[in-house]
XYZ file of C-alpha atoms in Angstrom:
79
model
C -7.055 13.854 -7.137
C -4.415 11.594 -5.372
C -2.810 8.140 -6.768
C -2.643 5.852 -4.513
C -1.163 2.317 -4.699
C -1.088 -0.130 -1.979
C 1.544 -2.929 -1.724
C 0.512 -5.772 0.296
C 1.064 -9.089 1.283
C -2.136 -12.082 2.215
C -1.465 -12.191 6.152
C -0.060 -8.839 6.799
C -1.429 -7.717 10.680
C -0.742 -3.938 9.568
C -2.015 -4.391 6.200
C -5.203 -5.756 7.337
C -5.254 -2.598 9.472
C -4.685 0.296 6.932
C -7.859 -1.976 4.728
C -10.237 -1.976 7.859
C -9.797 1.742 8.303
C -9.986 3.106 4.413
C -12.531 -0.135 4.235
C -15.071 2.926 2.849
C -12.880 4.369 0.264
C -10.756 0.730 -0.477
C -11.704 0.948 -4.264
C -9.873 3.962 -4.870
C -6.636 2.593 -4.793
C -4.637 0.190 -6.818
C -4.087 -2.841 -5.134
C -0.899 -4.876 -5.613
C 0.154 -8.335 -3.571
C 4.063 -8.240 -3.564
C 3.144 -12.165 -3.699
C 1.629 -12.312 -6.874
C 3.552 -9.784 -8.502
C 7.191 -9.905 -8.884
C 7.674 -6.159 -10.354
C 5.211 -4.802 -7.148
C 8.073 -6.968 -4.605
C 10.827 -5.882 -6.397
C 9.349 -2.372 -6.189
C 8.853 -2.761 -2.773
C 12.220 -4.052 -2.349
C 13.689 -0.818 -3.575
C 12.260 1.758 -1.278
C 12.960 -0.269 1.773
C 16.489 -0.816 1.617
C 15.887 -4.498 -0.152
C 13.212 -5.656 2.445
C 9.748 -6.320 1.063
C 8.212 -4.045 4.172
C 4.195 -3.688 3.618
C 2.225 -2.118 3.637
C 4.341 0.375 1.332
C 1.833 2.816 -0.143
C 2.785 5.341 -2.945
C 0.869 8.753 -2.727
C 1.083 10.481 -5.786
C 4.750 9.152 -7.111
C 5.892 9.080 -2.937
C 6.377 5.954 -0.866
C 5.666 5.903 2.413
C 6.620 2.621 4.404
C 3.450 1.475 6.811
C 2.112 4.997 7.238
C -0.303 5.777 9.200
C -3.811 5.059 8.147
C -5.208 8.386 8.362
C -2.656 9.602 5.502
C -3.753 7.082 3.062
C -6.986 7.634 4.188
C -6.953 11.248 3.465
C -5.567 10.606 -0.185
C -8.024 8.990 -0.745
C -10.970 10.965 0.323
C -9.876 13.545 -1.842
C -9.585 11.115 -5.036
C-alpha cells in the first residue's frame, strides 16, 4: 500500500488537473493546502529549493514536484 500526500494550493491550474484525473481514487490521499497550513508550505518550501511549487506530492516518504498524474494515480490504485 502507497502513502500518498498531496500539497496544494485553492486556484492551482495543475493541481486542479492531477484531482480531475485521480478524481476516482481522490480519498486515498492526504490532502494538505500549503494555504491553510503553515508546516505543509514550509514543507513544500523545502523540497523545492524555498518555492512553494504545487502540486508537490510525497509517494511513500518521496517528493515529487508536479508529477505526472498517472504516477500519483498509480499509487494510489494500489493503496
Amino acid at each position: 500500500m502507497s502513502d500518498v500526500t498531496i500539497y496544494w494550493r485553492p486556484g492551482c491550474g495543475f493541481c486542479a488537473r492531477l484531482e480531475d484525473t485521480i478524481s476516482a481514487v481522490r480519498e486515498r490521499a492526504t490532502w494538505r493546502n500549503i494555504w491553510e497550513d503553515d508546516e505543509a508550505a514550509a514543507f513544500v518550501r523545502s523540497v523545492n529549493n524555498g518555492n512553494e511549487v504545487v502540486p508537490t506530492v510525497v509517494v511513500d516518504g518521496q517528493a515529487h514536484t508536479n508529477p505526472d498524474p498517472g504516477l500519483v494515480l498509480a499509487a494510489l490504485a494500489d493503496s
